Structure formats: C-alpha cells, structure tokens
C-alpha cells in the first residue's frame, strides 16, 4: 500500500543531500556525540558533573540506575553506546554494581570507538573522578573534531516516531502528517519505526492487512494482544487524564490517532528494544515486556520509549503532540510536530512544525508531510531541532524483560 503524494515531492525527497559520520561497521551517524554513561545511580552524580563541565557541547549523559543486572538494560545500553550518532564513550562506575561494565567497554572498543572507564572506588572518590572524567572527555572532543562528514543517502537514515500529550487534534493533523512523511521516507529507502503496541489496541487487524507476510500479520495481532493483556493485569491503560482534558473520548479514538503516524506503507517487521532496523521499510516496535507482567507500567514516560527507539538505530525521532511536550533526548535529535494551533502559539519556542495549519485550512497533509521530511534532512545535516537548541537531553532506562524475536516474520535479534 502506498500513500498518494505528488511526484515532485517524491523526486525532492530522493535527492541525496545529507551527510554523516562514517563508523567502522559501515553505518553513518548525523551527530558525533561523546556519551558519558553511569553504570549505577551511585555514579550518577559524578557522571553529571563531568557532563556539566561542557555546556552547549556534544556531551550527553545516559545511564542505568539499577544495581542489579538486567539483560534488557545491558542490551539497550550496548546499542546506545555503539549508536551511529555516538563517537566516543566514557563509562562511570562506582565499582560494586552488577552492570557488566567490562563487557560493555569491550563491545564499544570493538566497534572502533574510543572508550574509557572510571571506577570511583578505585579513583579516590568524587572530585578526582570528576577531574579525570573531564580530562578524558576533552581529549575525546578534540579527537572527534578531526573527523570529517561524508556523503549519506536517505536510504541510510533511520527515523522513528512517537506521540505524547495527545488531544483531539492529534489524529487529525500531526499524526497523519507524520504518516505522509513516513510514506515518502520509506519510498526513498529510509527505515521508519513506529510504536507503541499499548496505544494500538483495536488497530491490530488494520496492521495485519498491511504486513508483508501472513506470518508477520499473525505476529502483529499477537503482539497487540499481549499489550492489552499486560495493561489489563497491571490495571493501567494508555489513556491519561490529559488526553481526556484534550478532547479524546475513548482508548479506541486515541489508538486510531496513534495508528495514523504509521502512514500507509507495507509493514516489514516487528522490532523489540535493541533490535537494529534493517535498511529500508516500516517497522513496528514492541515495547511491552514478554512473560508474565512484573515490571509495572510498561513505559513510565515518553522518554523511555524514545530511548528504545534510539536503541533500534533511530537517528531522529518525530514527536507529535497536541497538548504540548517540551522533552528532547540524548543521542538522537527530537523534532516536535504540533497538532494543535493553539498549543503551537503557546509553546512555539519548543515546537518545530505547526501541523495545526491543517486544521485551520492553511496547509494540506501532503504539504506538512513534505515540510517534515525537509526538516529531517536539515537536522540530519546539522541544524538543531528546538529541543536540541534548548539543551533537552532527557533519558530514561528501566528494568524490563524480552524474549528474542522468532524467525520468519520479523528480524532476528543480533548480538
């Protein structure tokens, strides 16, 4: 299935006009970030002080708060630390936590990136650890500054989408406009990822009809059924008081609006956090843990989902909002697509695209979709999104449990 968009738009989208940083594995990043990652909450303070020594520079803070190990957190952290947008990594450890810092450091080193580990218990405490961390990050920044950008095609780009703070305008303007942008990008060879299954309850058979194979279609239905079961058992639903205040009436109405972000292209597969999106195609990200529900709410905030999208290789995340959201993300830029013209006026310094113009009759879905693709291209070339310019680098990584994806209907999990 393909959306109907005029030919001139498609010709413009296919123009090879972006560049990136070449990594050892052949992928290219649109940013060259130094990541400072804490291995446990006890090391968070030191890591934050290291990052705070570089205001306005490409130094981002990420981390895992838990002391006990978790396969999901280990997998996601590994994918983030070797993300194409990351050029170098400083690991900050207390020294007695359960996170496999040595395995993570080896993974990063084998990816061709500079990596250094500071262990606070072996480095004379807070002040000395901050000092040595700052020195190493400065060295890393100086080293990465010498790396040139190389030509990059849209077929090498991975773009994700999420909605947050949805209202009654979201499913009419911003979400379908992102769907149009996704259709353009998929046709140009980009990989596009949409989520989350907990907000797609009721839409599973629509997605099944768009699957590239019957096996994938059946798997999509089972994935959404798993999400519905999880939310029911835990006593939660993906419908907030803010959604109701914004004019949404039912979970079904919200789901249909969220579904619109996926566009009309065929669905190529299902991903789980940490699975790398293959080149080209449209993929559904399953963020609901496998097995019996045990971790509470599947995602405690939009930023937890953005982190999972980035762990699948997303260079950029399109964030649609009707009520308004100001969050960004570490590692990969967030582009805000505002659904409501009133919200755009109220929060204009945080918004990138005014999809509310569709509601007022000042733009069509195709025009806003093209505007989104143009901004993706600009941001890929180094232009800052609003959240980047404002310094937003939110990050959330929690405990979860997933089983490996099965063969035949979606990508296998790779080490």
mmCIF file of C-alpha atoms in Angstrom:
data_model
loop_
_atom_site.group_PDB
_atom_site.id
_atom_site.type_symbol
_atom_site.label_atom_id
_atom_site.label_comp_id
_atom_site.label_asym_id
_atom_site.label_seq_id
_atom_site.Cartn_x
_atom_site.Cartn_y
_atom_site.Cartn_z
ATOM 1 C CA UNK A 1 0.000 0.000 0.000
ATOM 2 C CA UNK A 2 1.286 3.463 -0.826
ATOM 3 C CA UNK A 3 0.014 6.899 0.000
ATOM 4 C CA UNK A 4 -0.848 9.206 -2.890
ATOM 5 C CA UNK A 5 1.631 12.045 -2.871
ATOM 6 C CA UNK A 6 2.578 14.125 -5.884
ATOM 7 C CA UNK A 7 5.591 13.001 -7.935
ATOM 8 C CA UNK A 8 7.536 16.232 -7.450
ATOM 9 C CA UNK A 9 7.525 15.675 -3.703
ATOM 10 C CA UNK A 10 8.990 12.186 -4.143
ATOM 11 C CA UNK A 11 11.649 13.448 -6.545
ATOM 12 C CA UNK A 12 12.641 16.071 -3.984
ATOM 13 C CA UNK A 13 12.766 13.538 -1.142
ATOM 14 C CA UNK A 14 15.134 11.249 -3.077
ATOM 15 C CA UNK A 15 17.708 13.982 -3.594
ATOM 16 C CA UNK A 16 20.956 12.815 -1.884
ATOM 17 C CA UNK A 17 21.604 15.925 0.157
ATOM 18 C CA UNK A 18 22.676 14.809 3.626
ATOM 19 C CA UNK A 19 25.982 13.854 5.194
ATOM 20 C CA UNK A 20 27.112 11.967 8.265
ATOM 21 C CA UNK A 21 29.986 10.432 10.209
ATOM 22 C CA UNK A 22 31.174 7.039 8.956
ATOM 23 C CA UNK A 23 31.514 4.306 11.593
ATOM 24 C CA UNK A 24 33.604 1.134 11.464
ATOM 25 C CA UNK A 25 30.517 -1.045 10.869
ATOM 26 C CA UNK A 26 29.582 0.955 7.763
ATOM 27 C CA UNK A 27 26.700 2.856 9.336
ATOM 28 C CA UNK A 28 26.697 6.638 9.422
ATOM 29 C CA UNK A 29 25.674 8.991 12.204
ATOM 30 C CA UNK A 30 24.244 12.503 11.916
ATOM 31 C CA UNK A 31 25.868 13.579 15.205
ATOM 32 C CA UNK A 32 29.307 12.906 16.726
ATOM 33 C CA UNK A 33 28.460 12.799 20.432
ATOM 34 C CA UNK A 34 30.606 11.926 23.436
ATOM 35 C CA UNK A 35 28.416 9.855 25.744
ATOM 36 C CA UNK A 36 29.031 9.791 29.495
ATOM 37 C CA UNK A 37 27.251 6.716 30.881
ATOM 38 C CA UNK A 38 26.837 5.885 34.566
ATOM 39 C CA UNK A 39 26.603 2.190 35.429
ATOM 40 C CA UNK A 40 24.510 2.652 38.584
ATOM 41 C CA UNK A 41 22.675 5.521 40.300
ATOM 42 C CA UNK A 42 25.542 5.775 42.787
ATOM 43 C CA UNK A 43 27.751 7.015 39.920
ATOM 44 C CA UNK A 44 25.139 9.414 38.505
ATOM 45 C CA UNK A 45 26.379 12.459 40.421
ATOM 46 C CA UNK A 46 29.960 12.124 39.203
ATOM 47 C CA UNK A 47 28.846 11.500 35.618
ATOM 48 C CA UNK A 48 26.550 14.535 35.666
ATOM 49 C CA UNK A 49 29.323 16.797 36.933
ATOM 50 C CA UNK A 50 31.555 15.614 34.084
ATOM 51 C CA UNK A 51 28.858 16.454 31.528
ATOM 52 C CA UNK A 52 28.110 19.811 33.187
ATOM 53 C CA UNK A 53 31.705 20.860 32.511
ATOM 54 C CA UNK A 54 30.825 21.033 28.789
ATOM 55 C CA UNK A 55 27.726 23.233 28.466
ATOM 56 C CA UNK A 56 26.443 23.541 24.916
ATOM 57 C CA UNK A 57 28.851 20.925 23.608
ATOM 58 C CA UNK A 58 28.161 17.467 22.192
ATOM 59 C CA UNK A 59 28.497 15.648 25.532
ATOM 60 C CA UNK A 60 25.417 13.713 26.632
ATOM 61 C CA UNK A 61 24.527 11.905 29.851
ATOM 62 C CA UNK A 62 22.890 8.477 29.868
ATOM 63 C CA UNK A 63 22.846 5.674 32.431
ATOM 64 C CA UNK A 64 21.165 2.795 34.223
ATOM 65 C CA UNK A 65 20.100 3.414 37.819
ATOM 66 C CA UNK A 66 19.728 -0.190 38.937
ATOM 67 C CA UNK A 67 22.358 -2.001 40.999
ATOM 68 C CA UNK A 68 21.276 -5.486 39.951
ATOM 69 C CA UNK A 69 21.916 -6.612 36.355
ATOM 70 C CA UNK A 70 19.166 -6.802 33.756
ATOM 71 C CA UNK A 71 19.612 -8.336 30.289
ATOM 72 C CA UNK A 72 17.309 -5.745 28.699
ATOM 73 C CA UNK A 73 19.228 -2.805 30.202
ATOM 74 C CA UNK A 74 22.547 -4.366 29.193
ATOM 75 C CA UNK A 75 21.323 -4.889 25.628
ATOM 76 C CA UNK A 76 19.887 -1.382 25.283
ATOM 77 C CA UNK A 77 22.948 0.288 26.808
ATOM 78 C CA UNK A 78 25.185 -1.602 24.384
ATOM 79 C CA UNK A 79 23.154 -0.467 21.391
ATOM 80 C CA UNK A 80 23.112 3.139 22.611
ATOM 81 C CA UNK A 81 26.862 3.228 23.249
ATOM 82 C CA UNK A 82 27.509 1.966 19.711
ATOM 83 C CA UNK A 83 24.778 4.037 18.057
ATOM 84 C CA UNK A 84 25.856 5.734 14.794
ATOM 85 C CA UNK A 85 25.367 9.174 16.407
ATOM 86 C CA UNK A 86 27.910 8.319 19.145
ATOM 87 C CA UNK A 87 31.617 8.930 18.561
ATOM 88 C CA UNK A 88 33.175 8.138 21.963
ATOM 89 C CA UNK A 89 32.061 6.847 25.378
ATOM 90 C CA UNK A 90 33.105 7.439 28.990
ATOM 91 C CA UNK A 91 31.795 4.827 31.426
ATOM 92 C CA UNK A 92 31.422 5.887 35.069
ATOM 93 C CA UNK A 93 31.235 3.050 37.620
ATOM 94 C CA UNK A 94 31.010 3.057 41.387
ATOM 95 C CA UNK A 95 32.788 -0.279 41.466
ATOM 96 C CA UNK A 96 30.460 -2.760 43.165
ATOM 97 C CA UNK A 97 27.357 -2.599 40.957
ATOM 98 C CA UNK A 98 26.126 -5.558 38.944
ATOM 99 C CA UNK A 99 26.299 -3.950 35.487
ATOM 100 C CA UNK A 100 28.760 -5.702 33.177
ATOM 101 C CA UNK A 101 30.921 -2.636 32.556
ATOM 102 C CA UNK A 102 33.863 -4.665 31.235
ATOM 103 C CA UNK A 103 31.683 -6.372 28.645
ATOM 104 C CA UNK A 104 30.219 -3.012 27.623
ATOM 105 C CA UNK A 105 33.682 -1.421 27.330
ATOM 106 C CA UNK A 106 34.863 -4.328 25.157
ATOM 107 C CA UNK A 107 31.803 -4.001 22.922
ATOM 108 C CA UNK A 108 32.441 -0.273 22.445
ATOM 109 C CA UNK A 109 36.154 -0.802 21.786
ATOM 110 C CA UNK A 110 35.397 -3.484 19.190
ATOM 111 C CA UNK A 111 33.083 -1.006 17.436
ATOM 112 C CA UNK A 112 36.082 1.245 16.763
ATOM 113 C CA UNK A 113 35.107 3.979 19.220
ATOM 114 C CA UNK A 114 37.348 5.438 21.928
ATOM 115 C CA UNK A 115 36.177 4.256 25.374
ATOM 116 C CA UNK A 116 37.428 4.847 28.905
ATOM 117 C CA UNK A 117 36.151 3.599 32.274
ATOM 118 C CA UNK A 118 36.374 5.469 35.585
ATOM 119 C CA UNK A 119 35.735 3.426 38.739
ATOM 120 C CA UNK A 120 35.033 5.813 41.615
ATOM 121 C CA UNK A 121 36.027 3.392 44.373
ATOM 122 C CA UNK A 122 39.439 2.973 42.732
ATOM 123 C CA UNK A 123 39.875 6.616 41.767
ATOM 124 C CA UNK A 124 39.932 8.326 45.196
ATOM 125 C CA UNK A 125 36.291 9.435 45.158
ATOM 126 C CA UNK A 126 34.129 12.160 43.663
ATOM 127 C CA UNK A 127 36.458 15.098 42.983
ATOM 128 C CA UNK A 128 39.270 13.051 41.474
ATOM 129 C CA UNK A 129 36.840 11.049 39.362
ATOM 130 C CA UNK A 130 35.167 14.195 38.014
ATOM 131 C CA UNK A 131 38.556 15.722 37.202
ATOM 132 C CA UNK A 132 39.836 12.682 35.320
ATOM 133 C CA UNK A 133 36.497 12.319 33.531
ATOM 134 C CA UNK A 134 36.579 15.924 32.334
ATOM 135 C CA UNK A 135 40.127 15.485 31.058
ATOM 136 C CA UNK A 136 39.200 12.381 29.062
ATOM 137 C CA UNK A 137 36.058 13.928 27.581
ATOM 138 C CA UNK A 138 38.054 16.975 26.453
ATOM 139 C CA UNK A 139 40.520 14.635 24.737
ATOM 140 C CA UNK A 140 37.640 12.807 23.066
ATOM 141 C CA UNK A 141 36.054 16.043 21.820
ATOM 142 C CA UNK A 142 39.371 17.193 20.358
ATOM 143 C CA UNK A 143 39.805 13.833 18.643
ATOM 144 C CA UNK A 144 36.287 13.719 17.188
ATOM 145 C CA UNK A 145 36.603 17.275 15.890
ATOM 146 C CA UNK A 146 39.081 15.973 13.320
ATOM 147 C CA UNK A 147 36.582 13.523 11.830
ATOM 148 C CA UNK A 148 35.086 14.713 8.522
ATOM 149 C CA UNK A 149 31.500 14.287 7.395
ATOM 150 C CA UNK A 150 30.866 12.036 4.401
ATOM 151 C CA UNK A 151 28.019 11.782 1.888
ATOM 152 C CA UNK A 152 24.942 9.971 3.204
ATOM 153 C CA UNK A 153 21.715 8.958 1.478
ATOM 154 C CA UNK A 154 18.188 8.936 2.836
ATOM 155 C CA UNK A 155 18.335 5.163 2.388
ATOM 156 C CA UNK A 156 20.890 5.114 5.238
ATOM 157 C CA UNK A 157 18.632 7.045 7.605
ATOM 158 C CA UNK A 158 16.506 5.565 10.401
ATOM 159 C CA UNK A 159 13.589 7.749 11.552
ATOM 160 C CA UNK A 160 11.254 6.965 14.455
ATOM 161 C CA UNK A 161 8.001 8.450 15.677
ATOM 162 C CA UNK A 162 6.166 8.728 18.994
ATOM 163 C CA UNK A 163 3.173 10.687 20.241
ATOM 164 C CA UNK A 164 2.818 12.311 23.660
ATOM 165 C CA UNK A 165 0.374 14.713 25.234
ATOM 166 C CA UNK A 166 -2.204 13.769 22.602
ATOM 167 C CA UNK A 167 -5.509 15.606 22.229
ATOM 168 C CA UNK A 168 -8.449 15.581 19.832
ATOM 169 C CA UNK A 169 -6.381 17.283 17.111
ATOM 170 C CA UNK A 170 -3.513 14.767 17.157
ATOM 171 C CA UNK A 171 -5.235 12.157 14.993
ATOM 172 C CA UNK A 172 -6.434 14.798 12.532
ATOM 173 C CA UNK A 173 -3.267 16.796 11.861
ATOM 174 C CA UNK A 174 0.165 15.884 13.273
ATOM 175 C CA UNK A 175 -0.163 12.089 13.302
ATOM 176 C CA UNK A 176 -1.392 11.647 9.721
ATOM 177 C CA UNK A 177 1.126 14.274 8.553
ATOM 178 C CA UNK A 178 3.905 12.150 10.052
ATOM 179 C CA UNK A 179 2.293 9.176 8.299
ATOM 180 C CA UNK A 180 2.644 11.003 4.985
ATOM 181 C CA UNK A 181 6.278 11.802 5.802
ATOM 182 C CA UNK A 182 6.885 8.129 6.646
ATOM 183 C CA UNK A 183 5.450 7.054 3.293
ATOM 184 C CA UNK A 184 7.806 9.443 1.497
ATOM 185 C CA UNK A 185 10.789 8.250 3.526
ATOM 186 C CA UNK A 186 10.009 4.547 3.045
ATOM 187 C CA UNK A 187 9.724 5.099 -0.706
ATOM 188 C CA UNK A 188 13.106 6.859 -0.608
ATOM 189 C CA UNK A 189 14.641 3.819 1.115
ATOM 190 C CA UNK A 190 14.707 5.002 4.746
ATOM 191 C CA UNK A 191 13.902 2.709 7.664
ATOM 192 C CA UNK A 192 10.972 4.034 9.718
ATOM 193 C CA UNK A 193 9.861 2.820 13.165
ATOM 194 C CA UNK A 194 6.536 3.438 14.870
ATOM 195 C CA UNK A 195 5.223 2.319 18.265
ATOM 196 C CA UNK A 196 3.709 1.536 20.770
ATOM 197 C CA UNK A 197 1.547 -1.566 20.839
ATOM 198 C CA UNK A 198 -0.224 -0.423 24.019
ATOM 199 C CA UNK A 199 -1.615 2.537 22.076
ATOM 200 C CA UNK A 200 -2.587 0.441 19.052
ATOM 201 C CA UNK A 201 -5.186 -1.764 20.733
ATOM 202 C CA UNK A 202 -8.027 -2.186 18.245
ATOM 203 C CA UNK A 203 -5.812 -1.463 15.250
ATOM 204 C CA UNK A 204 -4.113 -4.859 15.082
ATOM 205 C CA UNK A 205 -6.153 -6.149 12.137
ATOM 206 C CA UNK A 206 -5.561 -2.956 10.154
ATOM 207 C CA UNK A 207 -1.838 -3.568 10.632
ATOM 208 C CA UNK A 208 -2.201 -7.269 9.821
ATOM 209 C CA UNK A 209 -3.636 -6.338 6.419
ATOM 210 C CA UNK A 210 -0.525 -4.244 5.722
ATOM 211 C CA UNK A 211 2.019 -6.902 6.738
ATOM 212 C CA UNK A 212 4.435 -8.196 4.097
ATOM 213 C CA UNK A 213 3.570 -11.797 5.002
ATOM 214 C CA UNK A 214 0.734 -13.729 6.692
ATOM 215 C CA UNK A 215 3.174 -14.845 9.411
ATOM 216 C CA UNK A 216 4.042 -11.250 10.232
ATOM 217 C CA UNK A 217 0.359 -10.308 10.229
ATOM 218 C CA UNK A 218 -0.400 -13.010 12.791
ATOM 219 C CA UNK A 219 2.574 -11.906 14.897
ATOM 220 C CA UNK A 220 1.334 -8.301 14.899
ATOM 221 C CA UNK A 221 -2.051 -9.416 16.230
ATOM 222 C CA UNK A 222 -0.411 -11.472 18.989
ATOM 223 C CA UNK A 223 1.870 -8.557 19.914
ATOM 224 C CA UNK A 224 -1.072 -6.202 20.396
ATOM 225 C CA UNK A 225 -2.996 -8.856 22.310
ATOM 226 C CA UNK A 226 -0.004 -9.208 24.642
ATOM 227 C CA UNK A 227 -0.077 -5.451 25.247
ATOM 228 C CA UNK A 228 -3.820 -5.486 26.002
ATOM 229 C CA UNK A 229 -3.337 -8.332 28.480
ATOM 230 C CA UNK A 230 -0.415 -6.577 30.161
ATOM 231 C CA UNK A 231 -2.310 -3.322 30.648
ATOM 232 C CA UNK A 232 -5.401 -5.163 31.922
ATOM 233 C CA UNK A 233 -3.475 -7.199 34.506
ATOM 234 C CA UNK A 234 -1.466 -4.206 35.742
ATOM 235 C CA UNK A 235 -4.598 -2.057 35.965
ATOM 236 C CA UNK A 236 -3.350 0.587 33.557
ATOM 237 C CA UNK A 237 -4.428 1.816 30.160
ATOM 238 C CA UNK A 238 -2.640 4.083 27.755
ATOM 239 C CA UNK A 239 -5.167 6.861 28.276
ATOM 240 C CA UNK A 240 -4.369 9.743 30.600
ATOM 241 C CA UNK A 241 -6.461 12.479 32.250
ATOM 242 C CA UNK A 242 -4.649 14.915 29.975
ATOM 243 C CA UNK A 243 -5.909 13.041 26.919
ATOM 244 C CA UNK A 244 -9.490 13.385 28.185
ATOM 245 C CA UNK A 245 -8.994 17.066 29.008
ATOM 246 C CA UNK A 246 -7.755 17.499 25.438
ATOM 247 C CA UNK A 247 -10.990 16.125 23.985
ATOM 248 C CA UNK A 248 -10.174 12.457 23.371
ATOM 249 C CA UNK A 249 -13.139 10.310 24.383
ATOM 250 C CA UNK A 250 -12.038 6.650 24.249
ATOM 251 C CA UNK A 251 -8.985 4.400 24.019
ATOM 252 C CA UNK A 252 -10.173 3.422 20.522
ATOM 253 C CA UNK A 253 -10.154 7.060 19.374
ATOM 254 C CA UNK A 254 -6.656 7.548 20.767
ATOM 255 C CA UNK A 255 -5.447 4.304 19.156
ATOM 256 C CA UNK A 256 -6.722 5.301 15.721
ATOM 257 C CA UNK A 257 -4.947 8.631 16.042
ATOM 258 C CA UNK A 258 -1.709 6.970 17.102
ATOM 259 C CA UNK A 259 -2.039 4.453 14.262
ATOM 260 C CA UNK A 260 -2.156 7.307 11.724
ATOM 261 C CA UNK A 261 1.555 8.005 12.392
ATOM 262 C CA UNK A 262 2.442 4.766 10.575
ATOM 263 C CA UNK A 263 1.211 6.015 7.197
ATOM 264 C CA UNK A 264 0.095 3.565 4.519
ATOM 265 C CA UNK A 265 3.249 1.642 3.541
ATOM 266 C CA UNK A 266 3.624 -2.107 3.971
ATOM 267 C CA UNK A 267 4.848 -3.187 7.405
ATOM 268 C CA UNK A 268 8.140 -5.046 7.036
ATOM 269 C CA UNK A 269 8.644 -6.412 10.543
ATOM 270 C CA UNK A 270 8.419 -6.180 14.310
ATOM 271 C CA UNK A 271 11.301 -4.930 16.437
ATOM 272 C CA UNK A 272 11.969 -5.236 20.144
ATOM 273 C CA UNK A 273 14.177 -2.756 22.038
ATOM 274 C CA UNK A 274 17.768 -3.185 20.883
ATOM 275 C CA UNK A 275 16.881 -4.892 17.599
ATOM 276 C CA UNK A 276 18.506 -2.980 14.746
ATOM 277 C CA UNK A 277 16.146 -1.845 12.000
ATOM 278 C CA UNK A 278 17.236 -3.343 8.662
ATOM 279 C CA UNK A 279 17.839 -0.832 5.842
ATOM 280 C CA UNK A 280 14.574 0.442 4.388
ATOM 281 C CA UNK A 281 10.987 -0.408 5.287
ATOM 282 C CA UNK A 282 8.437 0.264 8.011
ATOM 283 C CA UNK A 283 8.767 -1.455 11.395
ATOM 284 C CA UNK A 284 6.574 -1.747 14.486
ATOM 285 C CA UNK A 285 8.393 -1.508 17.835
ATOM 286 C CA UNK A 286 7.007 -3.745 20.583
ATOM 287 C CA UNK A 287 7.764 -2.046 23.914
ATOM 288 C CA UNK A 288 5.646 -4.278 26.193
ATOM 289 C CA UNK A 289 7.705 -6.809 28.183
ATOM 290 C CA UNK A 290 7.355 -10.521 27.454
ATOM 291 C CA UNK A 291 6.297 -13.109 30.024
ATOM 292 C CA UNK A 292 4.016 -12.524 32.981
ATOM 293 C CA UNK A 293 3.600 -8.828 33.882
ATOM 294 C CA UNK A 294 6.054 -7.933 36.628
ATOM 295 C CA UNK A 295 7.557 -4.518 35.935
ATOM 296 C CA UNK A 296 4.602 -2.191 36.476
ATOM 297 C CA UNK A 297 3.739 0.293 33.753
ATOM 298 C CA UNK A 298 5.487 -0.793 30.500
ATOM 299 C CA UNK A 299 6.832 2.712 29.884
ATOM 300 C CA UNK A 300 6.905 5.248 32.665
ATOM 301 C CA UNK A 301 7.292 8.217 30.310
ATOM 302 C CA UNK A 302 7.604 9.139 26.643
ATOM 303 C CA UNK A 303 11.358 9.388 27.077
ATOM 304 C CA UNK A 304 11.639 5.704 27.986
ATOM 305 C CA UNK A 305 10.091 4.910 24.600
ATOM 306 C CA UNK A 306 12.341 7.372 22.775
ATOM 307 C CA UNK A 307 15.354 5.605 24.295
ATOM 308 C CA UNK A 308 14.031 2.276 22.990
ATOM 309 C CA UNK A 309 13.526 3.746 19.524
ATOM 310 C CA UNK A 310 17.093 5.057 19.574
ATOM 311 C CA UNK A 311 18.340 1.633 20.675
ATOM 312 C CA UNK A 312 16.921 0.317 17.374
ATOM 313 C CA UNK A 313 19.148 2.754 15.476
ATOM 314 C CA UNK A 314 16.896 5.807 15.101
ATOM 315 C CA UNK A 315 18.882 8.867 14.033
ATOM 316 C CA UNK A 316 15.913 11.198 14.594
ATOM 317 C CA UNK A 317 12.576 10.908 16.435
ATOM 318 C CA UNK A 318 9.421 12.701 15.287
ATOM 319 C CA UNK A 319 7.387 13.598 18.386
ATOM 320 C CA UNK A 320 3.762 14.538 17.753
ATOM 321 C CA UNK A 321 1.849 16.388 20.467
ATOM 322 C CA UNK A 322 -1.482 18.141 20.833
ATOM 323 C CA UNK A 323 -1.419 19.266 24.477
ATOM 324 C CA UNK A 324 2.284 20.092 24.253
ATOM 325 C CA UNK A 325 5.550 18.476 25.337
ATOM 326 C CA UNK A 326 8.944 20.066 25.847
ATOM 327 C CA UNK A 327 11.157 16.979 26.161
ATOM 328 C CA UNK A 328 14.023 16.030 23.898
ATOM 329 C CA UNK A 329 16.536 13.229 24.158
ATOM 330 C CA UNK A 330 20.169 12.312 24.498
ATOM 331 C CA UNK A 331 21.992 10.929 21.427
ATOM 332 C CA UNK A 332 19.340 11.465 18.728
ATOM 333 C CA UNK A 333 17.503 14.735 17.965
ATOM 334 C CA UNK A 334 13.772 15.064 18.582
ATOM 335 C CA UNK A 335 11.624 17.024 16.131
ATOM 336 C CA UNK A 336 8.315 18.266 17.583
ATOM 337 C CA UNK A 337 5.283 18.184 15.301
ATOM 338 C CA UNK A 338 2.493 20.154 16.983
ATOM 339 C CA UNK A 339 -1.080 19.104 16.204
ATOM 340 C CA UNK A 340 -2.992 21.946 17.832
ATOM 341 C CA UNK A 341 -2.648 25.531 16.503
ATOM 342 C CA UNK A 342 -3.379 26.962 19.969
ATOM 343 C CA UNK A 343 -0.664 24.824 21.558
ATOM 344 C CA UNK A 344 1.774 25.883 18.855
ATOM 345 C CA UNK A 345 1.155 29.527 19.770
ATOM 346 C CA UNK A 346 1.526 28.812 23.492
ATOM 347 C CA UNK A 347 4.702 26.707 23.148
ATOM 348 C CA UNK A 348 6.195 27.984 19.917
ATOM 349 C CA UNK A 349 9.775 28.006 21.229
ATOM 350 C CA UNK A 350 9.548 24.254 21.851
ATOM 351 C CA UNK A 351 7.785 23.276 18.598
ATOM 352 C CA UNK A 352 9.374 22.646 15.189
ATOM 353 C CA UNK A 353 6.419 22.041 12.852
ATOM 354 C CA UNK A 354 2.945 23.603 13.073
ATOM 355 C CA UNK A 355 0.702 20.813 11.803
ATOM 356 C CA UNK A 356 -2.237 22.763 13.233
ATOM 357 C CA UNK A 357 -2.237 24.661 9.929
ATOM 358 C CA UNK A 358 -4.056 21.639 8.505
ATOM 359 C CA UNK A 359 -6.913 22.287 10.925
ATOM 360 C CA UNK A 360 -7.135 25.978 10.032
ATOM 361 C CA UNK A 361 -7.028 25.234 6.294
ATOM 362 C CA UNK A 362 -3.645 26.893 5.760
ATOM 363 C CA UNK A 363 -1.857 23.684 4.688
ATOM 364 C CA UNK A 364 -2.622 20.177 3.428
ATOM 365 C CA UNK A 365 -1.429 16.853 4.864
ATOM 366 C CA UNK A 366 0.928 16.433 1.913
ATOM 367 C CA UNK A 367 2.399 19.908 2.417
ATOM 368 C CA UNK A 368 3.075 19.350 6.121
ATOM 369 C CA UNK A 369 4.405 15.862 5.401
ATOM 370 C CA UNK A 370 6.855 17.355 2.920
ATOM 371 C CA UNK A 371 7.806 20.041 5.455
ATOM 372 C CA UNK A 372 8.584 17.305 7.985
ATOM 373 C CA UNK A 373 10.826 15.465 5.506
ATOM 374 C CA UNK A 374 12.618 18.713 4.666
ATOM 375 C CA UNK A 375 13.279 19.359 8.345
ATOM 376 C CA UNK A 376 14.551 15.809 8.809
ATOM 377 C CA UNK A 377 17.040 16.479 6.038
ATOM 378 C CA UNK A 378 18.092 19.784 7.629
ATOM 379 C CA UNK A 379 18.536 18.258 11.085
ATOM 380 C CA UNK A 380 20.474 15.348 9.582
ATOM 381 C CA UNK A 381 22.830 17.932 8.101
ATOM 382 C CA UNK A 382 23.463 19.533 11.489
ATOM 383 C CA UNK A 383 20.646 22.039 12.006
ATOM 384 C CA UNK A 384 19.404 21.944 15.607
ATOM 385 C CA UNK A 385 15.846 20.984 16.436
ATOM 386 C CA UNK A 386 14.146 23.171 19.043
ATOM 387 C CA UNK A 387 14.682 20.652 21.835
ATOM 388 C CA UNK A 388 18.385 20.407 20.937
ATOM 389 C CA UNK A 389 18.782 24.190 20.887
ATOM 390 C CA UNK A 390 17.137 24.380 24.323
ATOM 391 C CA UNK A 391 19.512 21.760 25.725
ATOM 392 C CA UNK A 392 16.968 18.989 26.312
ATOM 393 C CA UNK A 393 18.735 15.637 26.792
ATOM 394 C CA UNK A 394 16.199 13.602 28.790
ATOM 395 C CA UNK A 395 16.975 9.907 29.279
ATOM 396 C CA UNK A 396 15.150 7.000 30.971
ATOM 397 C CA UNK A 397 16.261 3.343 31.140
ATOM 398 C CA UNK A 398 14.444 0.913 33.452
ATOM 399 C CA UNK A 399 14.149 -2.831 34.128
ATOM 400 C CA UNK A 400 12.284 -4.976 31.580
ATOM 401 C CA UNK A 401 12.308 -8.475 30.131
ATOM 402 C CA UNK A 402 12.075 -9.513 26.481
ATOM 403 C CA UNK A 403 12.365 -12.800 24.641
ATOM 404 C CA UNK A 404 14.299 -12.993 21.342
ATOM 405 C CA UNK A 405 12.247 -12.411 18.194
ATOM 406 C CA UNK A 406 11.381 -15.537 16.227
ATOM 407 C CA UNK A 407 12.417 -16.255 12.625
ATOM 408 C CA UNK A 408 10.255 -15.928 9.551
ATOM 409 C CA UNK A 409 8.225 -12.810 10.167
ATOM 410 C CA UNK A 410 10.474 -10.263 11.800
ATOM 411 C CA UNK A 411 14.208 -9.544 12.173
ATOM 412 C CA UNK A 412 16.235 -11.812 14.379
ATOM 413 C CA UNK A 413 17.923 -10.190 17.359
ATOM 414 C CA UNK A 414 21.618 -9.781 16.640
ATOM 415 C CA UNK A 415 24.427 -9.640 19.184
#
